[in-house]
Coordinates of C-alpha atoms in Angstrom, one line a residue:
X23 CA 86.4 84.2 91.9
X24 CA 88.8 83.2 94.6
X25 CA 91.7 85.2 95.0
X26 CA 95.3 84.2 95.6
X27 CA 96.4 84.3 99.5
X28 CA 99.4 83.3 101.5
X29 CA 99.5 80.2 103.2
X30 CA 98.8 80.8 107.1
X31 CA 100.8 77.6 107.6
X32 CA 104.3 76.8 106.0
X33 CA 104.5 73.1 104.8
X34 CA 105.3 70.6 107.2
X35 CA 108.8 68.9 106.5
X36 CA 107.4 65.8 104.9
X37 CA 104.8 67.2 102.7
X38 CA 104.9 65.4 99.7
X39 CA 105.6 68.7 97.6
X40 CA 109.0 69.4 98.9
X41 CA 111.5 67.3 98.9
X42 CA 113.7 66.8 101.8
X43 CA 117.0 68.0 100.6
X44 CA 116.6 68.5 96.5
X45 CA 119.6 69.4 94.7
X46 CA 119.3 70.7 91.6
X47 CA 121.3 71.6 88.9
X48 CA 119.0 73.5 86.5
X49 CA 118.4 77.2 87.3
X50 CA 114.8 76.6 85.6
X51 CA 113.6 73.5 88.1
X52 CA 115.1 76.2 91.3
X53 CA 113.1 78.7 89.8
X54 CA 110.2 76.3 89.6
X55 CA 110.3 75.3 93.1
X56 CA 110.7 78.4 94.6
X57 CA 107.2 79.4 93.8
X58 CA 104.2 78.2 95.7
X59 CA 102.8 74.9 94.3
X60 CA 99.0 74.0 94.3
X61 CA 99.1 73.0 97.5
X62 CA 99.7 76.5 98.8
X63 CA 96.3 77.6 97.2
X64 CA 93.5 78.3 99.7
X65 CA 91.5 75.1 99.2
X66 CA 88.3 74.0 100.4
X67 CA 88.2 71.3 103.1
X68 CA 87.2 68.4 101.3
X69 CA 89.3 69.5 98.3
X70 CA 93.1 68.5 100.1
X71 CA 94.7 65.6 98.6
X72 CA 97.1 63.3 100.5
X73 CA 98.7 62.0 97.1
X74 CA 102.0 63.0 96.3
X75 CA 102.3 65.7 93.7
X76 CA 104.8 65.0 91.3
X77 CA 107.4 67.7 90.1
X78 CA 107.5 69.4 87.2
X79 CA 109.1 68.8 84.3
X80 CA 113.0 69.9 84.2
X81 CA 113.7 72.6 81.4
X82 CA 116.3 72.2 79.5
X83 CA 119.9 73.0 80.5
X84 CA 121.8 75.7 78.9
X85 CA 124.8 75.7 77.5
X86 CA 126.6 79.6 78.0
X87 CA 129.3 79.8 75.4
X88 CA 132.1 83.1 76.0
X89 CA 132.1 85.4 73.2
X90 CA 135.1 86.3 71.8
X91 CA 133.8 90.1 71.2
X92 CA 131.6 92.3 72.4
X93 CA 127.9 91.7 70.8
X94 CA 126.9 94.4 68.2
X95 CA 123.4 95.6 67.7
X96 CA 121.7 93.6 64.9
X97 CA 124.7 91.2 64.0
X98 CA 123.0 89.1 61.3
X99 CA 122.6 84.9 61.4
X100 CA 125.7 83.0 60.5
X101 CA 123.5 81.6 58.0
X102 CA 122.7 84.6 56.7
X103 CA 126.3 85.6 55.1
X104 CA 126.7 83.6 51.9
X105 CA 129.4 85.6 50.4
X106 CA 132.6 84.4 50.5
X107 CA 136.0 86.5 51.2
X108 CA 139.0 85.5 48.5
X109 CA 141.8 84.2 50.1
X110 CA 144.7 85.9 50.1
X111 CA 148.2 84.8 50.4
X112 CA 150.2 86.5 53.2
X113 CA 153.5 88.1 51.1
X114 CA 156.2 90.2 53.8
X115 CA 154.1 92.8 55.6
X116 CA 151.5 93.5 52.9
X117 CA 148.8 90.8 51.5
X118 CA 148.2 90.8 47.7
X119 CA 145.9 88.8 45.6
X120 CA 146.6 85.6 44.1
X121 CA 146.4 87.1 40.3
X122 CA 149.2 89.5 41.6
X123 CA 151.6 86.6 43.2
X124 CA 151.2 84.7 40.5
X125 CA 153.9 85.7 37.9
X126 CA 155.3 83.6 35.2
X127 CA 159.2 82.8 34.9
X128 CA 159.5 85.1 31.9
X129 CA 158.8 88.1 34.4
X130 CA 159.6 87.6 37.8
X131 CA 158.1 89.6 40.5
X132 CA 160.5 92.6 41.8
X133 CA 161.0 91.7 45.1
X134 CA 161.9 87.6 46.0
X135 CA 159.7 86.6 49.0
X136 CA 159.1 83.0 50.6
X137 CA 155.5 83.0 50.1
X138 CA 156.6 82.5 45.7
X139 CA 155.7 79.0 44.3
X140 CA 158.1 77.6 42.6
X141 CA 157.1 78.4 39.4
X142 CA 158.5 82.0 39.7
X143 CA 161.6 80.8 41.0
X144 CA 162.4 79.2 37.2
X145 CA 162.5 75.3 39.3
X146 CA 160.7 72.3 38.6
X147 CA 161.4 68.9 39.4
X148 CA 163.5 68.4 36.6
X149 CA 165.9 71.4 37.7
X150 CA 166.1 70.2 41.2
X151 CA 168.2 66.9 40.0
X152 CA 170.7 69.3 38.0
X153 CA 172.9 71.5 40.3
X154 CA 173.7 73.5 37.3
X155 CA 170.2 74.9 37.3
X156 CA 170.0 75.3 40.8
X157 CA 173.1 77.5 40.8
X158 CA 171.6 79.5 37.4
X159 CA 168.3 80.0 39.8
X160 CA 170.2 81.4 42.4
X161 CA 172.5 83.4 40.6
X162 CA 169.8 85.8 39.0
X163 CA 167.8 86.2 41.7
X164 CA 171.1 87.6 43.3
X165 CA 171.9 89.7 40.7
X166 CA 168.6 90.9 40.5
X167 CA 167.8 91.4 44.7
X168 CA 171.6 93.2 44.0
X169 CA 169.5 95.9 41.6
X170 CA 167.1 96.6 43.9
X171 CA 169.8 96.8 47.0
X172 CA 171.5 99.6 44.8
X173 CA 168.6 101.1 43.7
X174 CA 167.1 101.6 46.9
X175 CA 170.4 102.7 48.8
X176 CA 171.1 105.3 46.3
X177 CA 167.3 106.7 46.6
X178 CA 168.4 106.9 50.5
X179 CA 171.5 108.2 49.9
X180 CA 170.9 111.1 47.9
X181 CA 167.3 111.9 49.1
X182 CA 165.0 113.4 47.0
X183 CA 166.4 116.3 44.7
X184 CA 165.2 119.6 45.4
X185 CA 164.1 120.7 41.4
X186 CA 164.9 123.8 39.4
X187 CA 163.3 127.2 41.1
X188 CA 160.4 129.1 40.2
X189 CA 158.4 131.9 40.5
X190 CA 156.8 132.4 43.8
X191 CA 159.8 131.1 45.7
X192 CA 161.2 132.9 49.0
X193 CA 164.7 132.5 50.1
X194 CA 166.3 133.8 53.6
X195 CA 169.8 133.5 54.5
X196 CA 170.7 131.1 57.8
X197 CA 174.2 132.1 57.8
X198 CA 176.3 135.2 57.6
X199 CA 179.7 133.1 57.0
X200 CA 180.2 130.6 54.4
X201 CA 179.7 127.1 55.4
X202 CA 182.7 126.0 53.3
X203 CA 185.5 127.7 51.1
X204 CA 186.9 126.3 48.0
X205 CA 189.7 127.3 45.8
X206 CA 187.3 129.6 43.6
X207 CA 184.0 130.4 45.5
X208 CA 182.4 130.9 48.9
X209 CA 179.3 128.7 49.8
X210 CA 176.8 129.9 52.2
X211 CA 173.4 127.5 53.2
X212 CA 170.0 129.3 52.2
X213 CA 166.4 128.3 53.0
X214 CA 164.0 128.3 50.1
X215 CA 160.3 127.9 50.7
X216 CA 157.3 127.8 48.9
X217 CA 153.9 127.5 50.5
X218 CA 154.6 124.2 53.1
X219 CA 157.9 122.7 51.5
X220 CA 161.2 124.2 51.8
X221 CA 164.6 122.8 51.3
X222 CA 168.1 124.1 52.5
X223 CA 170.3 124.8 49.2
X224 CA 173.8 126.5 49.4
X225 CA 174.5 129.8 47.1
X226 CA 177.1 129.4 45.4
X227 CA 179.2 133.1 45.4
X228 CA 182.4 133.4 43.2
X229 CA 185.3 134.9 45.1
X230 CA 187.2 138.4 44.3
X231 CA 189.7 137.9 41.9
X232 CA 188.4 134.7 40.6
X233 CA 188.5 133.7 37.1
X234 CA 185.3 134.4 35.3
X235 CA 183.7 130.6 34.6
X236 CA 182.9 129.3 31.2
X237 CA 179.8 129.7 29.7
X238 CA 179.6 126.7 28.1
X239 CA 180.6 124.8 31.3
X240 CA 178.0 126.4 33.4
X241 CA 175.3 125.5 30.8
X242 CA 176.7 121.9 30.5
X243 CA 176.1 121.9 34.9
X244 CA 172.5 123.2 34.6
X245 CA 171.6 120.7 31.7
X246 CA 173.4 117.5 33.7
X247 CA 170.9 115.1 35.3
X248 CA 171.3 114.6 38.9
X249 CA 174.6 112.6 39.4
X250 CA 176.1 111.4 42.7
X251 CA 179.1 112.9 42.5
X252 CA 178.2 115.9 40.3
X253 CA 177.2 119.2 41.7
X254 CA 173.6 120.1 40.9
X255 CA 172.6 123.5 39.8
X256 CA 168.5 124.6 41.1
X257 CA 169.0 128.0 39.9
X258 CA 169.9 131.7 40.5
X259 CA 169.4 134.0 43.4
X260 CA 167.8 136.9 42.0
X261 CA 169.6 140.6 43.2
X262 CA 167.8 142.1 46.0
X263 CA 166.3 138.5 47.2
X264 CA 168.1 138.9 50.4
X265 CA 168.7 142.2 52.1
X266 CA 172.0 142.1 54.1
X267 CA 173.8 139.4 51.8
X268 CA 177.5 139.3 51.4
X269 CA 177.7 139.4 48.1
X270 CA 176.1 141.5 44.9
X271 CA 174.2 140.5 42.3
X272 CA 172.5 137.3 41.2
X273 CA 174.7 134.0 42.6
X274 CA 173.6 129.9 41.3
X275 CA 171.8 127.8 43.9
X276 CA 173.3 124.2 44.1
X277 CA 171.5 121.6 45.9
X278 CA 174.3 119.9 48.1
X279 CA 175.4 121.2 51.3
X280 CA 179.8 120.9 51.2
X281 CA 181.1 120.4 54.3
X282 CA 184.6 120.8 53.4
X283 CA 187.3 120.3 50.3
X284 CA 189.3 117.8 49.5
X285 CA 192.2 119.4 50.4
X286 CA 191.2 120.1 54.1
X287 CA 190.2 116.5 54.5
X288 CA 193.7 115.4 53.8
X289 CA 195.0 117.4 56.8
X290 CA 193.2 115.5 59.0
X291 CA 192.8 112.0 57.0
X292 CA 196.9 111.3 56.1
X293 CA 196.5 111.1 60.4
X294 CA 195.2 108.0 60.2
X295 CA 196.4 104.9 60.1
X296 CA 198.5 104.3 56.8
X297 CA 195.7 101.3 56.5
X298 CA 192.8 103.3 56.7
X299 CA 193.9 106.5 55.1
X300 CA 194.8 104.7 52.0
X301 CA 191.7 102.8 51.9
X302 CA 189.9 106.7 52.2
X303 CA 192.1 107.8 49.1
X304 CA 191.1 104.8 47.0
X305 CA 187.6 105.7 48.1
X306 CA 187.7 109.8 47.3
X307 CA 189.4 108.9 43.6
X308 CA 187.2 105.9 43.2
X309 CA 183.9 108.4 42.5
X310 CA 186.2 111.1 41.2
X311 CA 186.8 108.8 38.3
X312 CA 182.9 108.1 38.6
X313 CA 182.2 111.7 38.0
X314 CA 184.9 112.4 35.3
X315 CA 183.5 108.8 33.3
X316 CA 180.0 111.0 33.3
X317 CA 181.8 114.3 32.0
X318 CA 183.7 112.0 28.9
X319 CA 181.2 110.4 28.3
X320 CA 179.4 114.1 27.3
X321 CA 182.2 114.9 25.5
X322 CA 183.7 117.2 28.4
X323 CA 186.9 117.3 30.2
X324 CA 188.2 119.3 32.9
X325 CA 191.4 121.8 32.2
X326 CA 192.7 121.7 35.9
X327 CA 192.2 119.4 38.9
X328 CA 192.9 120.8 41.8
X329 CA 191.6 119.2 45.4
X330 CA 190.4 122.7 46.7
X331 CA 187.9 122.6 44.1
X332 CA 186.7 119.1 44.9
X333 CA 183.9 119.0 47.8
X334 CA 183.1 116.5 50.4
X335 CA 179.3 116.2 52.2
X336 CA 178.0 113.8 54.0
X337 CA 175.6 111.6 52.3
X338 CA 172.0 111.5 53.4
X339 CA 170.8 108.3 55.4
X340 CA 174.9 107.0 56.6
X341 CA 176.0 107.4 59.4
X342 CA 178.3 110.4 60.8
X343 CA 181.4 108.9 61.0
X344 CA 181.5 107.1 57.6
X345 CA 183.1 107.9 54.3
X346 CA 181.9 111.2 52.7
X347 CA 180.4 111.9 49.5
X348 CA 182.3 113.5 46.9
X349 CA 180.9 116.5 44.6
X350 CA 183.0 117.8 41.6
X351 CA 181.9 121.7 41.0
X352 CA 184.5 123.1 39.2
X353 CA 182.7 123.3 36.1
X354 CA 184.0 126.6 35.5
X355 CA 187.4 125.0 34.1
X356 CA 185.7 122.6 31.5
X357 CA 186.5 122.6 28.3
X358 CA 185.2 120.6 24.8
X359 CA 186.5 117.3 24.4
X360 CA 184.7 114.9 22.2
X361 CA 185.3 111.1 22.8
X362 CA 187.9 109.5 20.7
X363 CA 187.2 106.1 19.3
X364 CA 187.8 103.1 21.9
X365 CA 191.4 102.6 23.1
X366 CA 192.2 106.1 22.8
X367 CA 193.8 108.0 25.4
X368 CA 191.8 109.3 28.4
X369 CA 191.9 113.4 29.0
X370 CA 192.0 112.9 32.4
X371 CA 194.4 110.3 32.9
X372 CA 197.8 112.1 33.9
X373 CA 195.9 114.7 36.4
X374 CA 194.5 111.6 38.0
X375 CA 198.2 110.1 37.7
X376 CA 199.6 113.3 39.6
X377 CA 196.3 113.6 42.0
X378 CA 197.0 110.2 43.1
X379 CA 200.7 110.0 43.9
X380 CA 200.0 113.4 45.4
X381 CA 197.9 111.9 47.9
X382 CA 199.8 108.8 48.4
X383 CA 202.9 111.1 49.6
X384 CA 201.0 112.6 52.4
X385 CA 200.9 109.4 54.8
X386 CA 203.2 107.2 55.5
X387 CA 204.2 104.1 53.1
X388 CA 201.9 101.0 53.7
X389 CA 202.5 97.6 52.5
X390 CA 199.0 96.7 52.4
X391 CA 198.3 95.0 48.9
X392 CA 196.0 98.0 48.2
X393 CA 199.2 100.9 48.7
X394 CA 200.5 98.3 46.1
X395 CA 198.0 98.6 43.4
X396 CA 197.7 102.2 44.0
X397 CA 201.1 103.0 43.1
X398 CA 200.9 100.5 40.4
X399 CA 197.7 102.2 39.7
X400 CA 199.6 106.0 39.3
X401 CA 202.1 104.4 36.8
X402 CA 199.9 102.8 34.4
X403 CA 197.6 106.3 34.1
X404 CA 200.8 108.1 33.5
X405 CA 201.9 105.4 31.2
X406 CA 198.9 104.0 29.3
X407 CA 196.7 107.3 30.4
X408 CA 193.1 104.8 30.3
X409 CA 189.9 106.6 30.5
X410 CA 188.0 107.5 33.5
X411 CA 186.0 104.4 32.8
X412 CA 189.0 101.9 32.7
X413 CA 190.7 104.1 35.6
X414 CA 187.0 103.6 37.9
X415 CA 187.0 99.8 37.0
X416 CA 191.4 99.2 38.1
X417 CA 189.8 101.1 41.2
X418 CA 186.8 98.7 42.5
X419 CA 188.8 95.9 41.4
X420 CA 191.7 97.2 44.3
X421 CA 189.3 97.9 46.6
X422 CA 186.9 94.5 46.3
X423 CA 189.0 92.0 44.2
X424 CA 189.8 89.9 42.4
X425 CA 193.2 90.6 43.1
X426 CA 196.2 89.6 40.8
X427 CA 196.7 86.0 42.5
X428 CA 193.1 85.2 40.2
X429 CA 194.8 86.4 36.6
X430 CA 196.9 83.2 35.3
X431 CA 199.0 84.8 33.2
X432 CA 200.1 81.6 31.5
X433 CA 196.3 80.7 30.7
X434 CA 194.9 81.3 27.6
X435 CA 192.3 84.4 27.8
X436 CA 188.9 83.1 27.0
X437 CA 189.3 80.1 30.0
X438 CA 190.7 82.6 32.2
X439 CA 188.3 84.7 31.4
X440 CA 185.3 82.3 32.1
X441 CA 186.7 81.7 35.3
X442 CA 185.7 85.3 36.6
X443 CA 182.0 84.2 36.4
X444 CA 182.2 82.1 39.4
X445 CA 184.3 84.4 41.7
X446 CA 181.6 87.0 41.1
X447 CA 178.9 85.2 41.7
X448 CA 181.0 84.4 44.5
X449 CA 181.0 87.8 46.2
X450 CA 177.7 88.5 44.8
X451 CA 176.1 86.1 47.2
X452 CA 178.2 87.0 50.2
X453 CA 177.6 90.3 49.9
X454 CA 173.9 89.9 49.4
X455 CA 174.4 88.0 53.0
X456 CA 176.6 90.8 54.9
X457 CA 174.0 93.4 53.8
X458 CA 171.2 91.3 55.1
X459 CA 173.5 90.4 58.4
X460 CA 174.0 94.6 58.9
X461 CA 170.8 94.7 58.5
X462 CA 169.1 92.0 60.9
X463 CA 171.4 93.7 63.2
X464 CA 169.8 97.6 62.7
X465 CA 173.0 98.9 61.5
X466 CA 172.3 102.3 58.6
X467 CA 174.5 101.4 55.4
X468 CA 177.3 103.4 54.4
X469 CA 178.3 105.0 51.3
X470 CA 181.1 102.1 51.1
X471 CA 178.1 99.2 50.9
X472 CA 176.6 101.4 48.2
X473 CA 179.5 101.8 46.2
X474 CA 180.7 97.5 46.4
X475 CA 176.9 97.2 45.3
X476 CA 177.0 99.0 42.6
X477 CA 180.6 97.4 41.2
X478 CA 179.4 94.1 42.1
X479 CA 175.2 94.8 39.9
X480 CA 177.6 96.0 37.2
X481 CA 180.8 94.1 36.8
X482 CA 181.2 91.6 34.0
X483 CA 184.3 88.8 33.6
X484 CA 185.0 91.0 30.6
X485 CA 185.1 94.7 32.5
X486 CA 187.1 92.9 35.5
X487 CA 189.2 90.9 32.8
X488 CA 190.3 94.8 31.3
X489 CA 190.8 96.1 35.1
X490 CA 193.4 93.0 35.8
X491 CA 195.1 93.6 32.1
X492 CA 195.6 97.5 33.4
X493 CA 196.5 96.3 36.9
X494 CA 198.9 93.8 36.4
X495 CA 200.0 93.0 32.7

């Protein structure tokens, strides 16, 4: 068996088994050629042919694709994955399945996105050629992305409420001074935790010499739901809870932190601007009449307002210098006072009457069409005496129209009052575009965007005809 050697002799240049200059441009034919041929082979003399050797056959070329990803161990055939994924429409920042996109006209999704069909929307081809449809479409799905704008906004603007207290809860005191003082008590902030949460409530201690609150009142605030511009009762201190307390015996929790009373925010507000400061008043009386609709409403009504009693914080998610949130707490002074039938005279109307041109004496005079209706405003309550209700709509009417050039006195009622329907739907549209302008623009809402939301979700032509008849008949 002969065994493989290496040639003594290298191959002279014109051997027929190597090419003068070969270029190649397959890696297998290199590879090929690179190792010795026959001719190399230890031969025996008579065995050496002269005849050219021909090459081998060229393998195939290769085609090297990139990968797009690292290779992972046993990824299976193409071929091999018959099932096939759903497709799934691409809605805002979340994806969703078609059976959940799909929604008929008669219920229409909550939130309007671009990726709806058209079906949703309540168009067809029919309702493209008639402008009167077209406006209908658009008009409810204002009112209705109007909702959820005041929905959401008054979730951020309250936060979430803290809930009643229970057994097991610890309390600690942060401050030894009161945070604020009102006319009647002293309010000092309080931590109470249980296991991981905790929130920071304010005890609510009566000062010396105060009148004793009435029961009934006091029962009336723990039973209230949560209300923006009601204080909220969580419950009671318990004696002995916290060594070193300034005060004795068991004192109410309420969940809002006061920063100050209404009647030291006027010492710095009538500073302003006449402009601005009136704007604030309309602002402060505008959810005073919002909380005092909620107490008539149960059949309450408050024996005494006085601004000492009425509490300012700042509301949650706004920013620092914007309006503040207003908190009635002076339950302590309400008394029964079940609603008379409609048209009847509102128990609150003079002190609001009295409140108001009390506040409108502190600045200077304004001209502004808003000092206007505000005095005309303190006339009619004194005059008329409307309820809360009718006294909350003259008030969102001053602050975002329509103003008295839109009632045609002349005009009979029902066109005139027809013609409201447009101007709202009006202001409902570019108001829906300023929030989402604010927005774009990474601006926090304030309590004043809040507060036109909700007048504008609410307002009908017949509650803004009834504002303009108190107004300006």
């Amino acid at each position: 068996m002969s065994s493989r050697e290496t040639p003594t002799e290298p191959p002279e240049p014109d051997d027929p088994t190597w090419s003068t200059q070969p270029t190649y441009s397959n890696l297998g034919e290199i590879r090929a050629h690179l190792l010795p041929s026959k001719a190399c082979r230890s031969r025996t003399p008579g065995s050496l042919s002269t005849d050219p050797q021909p090459l081998p056959p060229p393998l195939p070329k290769k085609i090297l694709t990139r990968t797009q990803s690292l290779p992972n161990r046993r990824t299976p055939h193409a071929s091999s994955i018959q099932v096939q994924l759903p497709r799934r429409p691409f809605l805002e920042s979340h994806s969703v399945d078609e059976s959940q996109a799909e929604v008929g006209p008669a219920c229409p999704p909550a939130e309007l996105t671009f990726g709806l069909t058209d079906g949703p929307l309540g168009l067809s081809l029919r309702n493209l050629h008639s402008p009167e449809a077209v406006h209908a479409a658009l008009a409810a799905w204002q009112l209705q992305g109007l909702h959820a704008i005041y929905a959401r906004l008054r979730a951020r603007l309250m936060g979430g409420h803290p809930g009643p207290c229970r057994p097991g809860h610890g309390f600690r005191l942060l401050d030894s001074s009161p945070c604020v003082e009102s006319g009647d008590a002293l309010y000092y902030r309080v931590v109470r935790v249980h296991e991981d949460a905790w929130h920071i409530l304010v005890a609510k201690v009566p000062k010396p010499g105060a009148d004793v609150p009435h029961p009934w009142g006091l029962e009336l605030q723990a039973s209230l739901s949560p209300h923006f511009n009601l204080q909220g009762l969580c419950g009671l201190v318990p004696e002995g809870t916290l060594p070193g307390a300034p005060w004795r015996g068991a004192v109410a929790l309420v969940a809002e932190v006061p920063e100050r009373t209404v009647a030291q925010w006027l010492v710095e507000a009538c500073t302003q601007p006449p402009e601005e400061f009136v704007w604030a008043v309309a602002l402060v009386l505008l959810q005073l009449s919002a909380a005092l609709e909620f107490l008539e409403a149960w059949g309450a009504a408050l024996v005494e307002l006085r601004p000492e009693n009425l509490l300012l914080a700042a509301p949650r998610g706004c920013v620092a210098t914007g309006h503040p949130r207003l908190l009635l707490a002076d339950f302590g002074r309400v008394c029964l006072q079940p609603p008379g039938p409609p048209g009847s005279p509102g128990p609150h109307a003079p002190q609001l009457g009295s409140l108001l041109r009390q506040l409108l004496g502190l600045a200077a005079p304004s001209t502004t069409p808003l000092a206007a209706g505000l005095e005309r405003l303190a006339a009619q309550l004194t005059r008329l005496q409307p309820s809360a209700s009718r006294t909350r709509g003259a008030l969102q009417a001053l602050l975002w129209g329509p103003g008295p050039e839109v009632r045609d006195r002349g005009a009979p009622l029902g066109p005139w009052l027809r013609a409201l329907g447009p101007w709202l739907r009006l202001r409902r549209g570019l108001l829906v575009l300023r929030l989402a302008e604010r927005a774009a623009g990474g601006e926090a809402p304030s309590l004043e965007d809040w507060l036109c939301c909700e007048y504008l979700a609410e307002a009908t032509e017949s509650s803004m005809g009834q504002a303009l008849a108190l107004l300006w008949d």
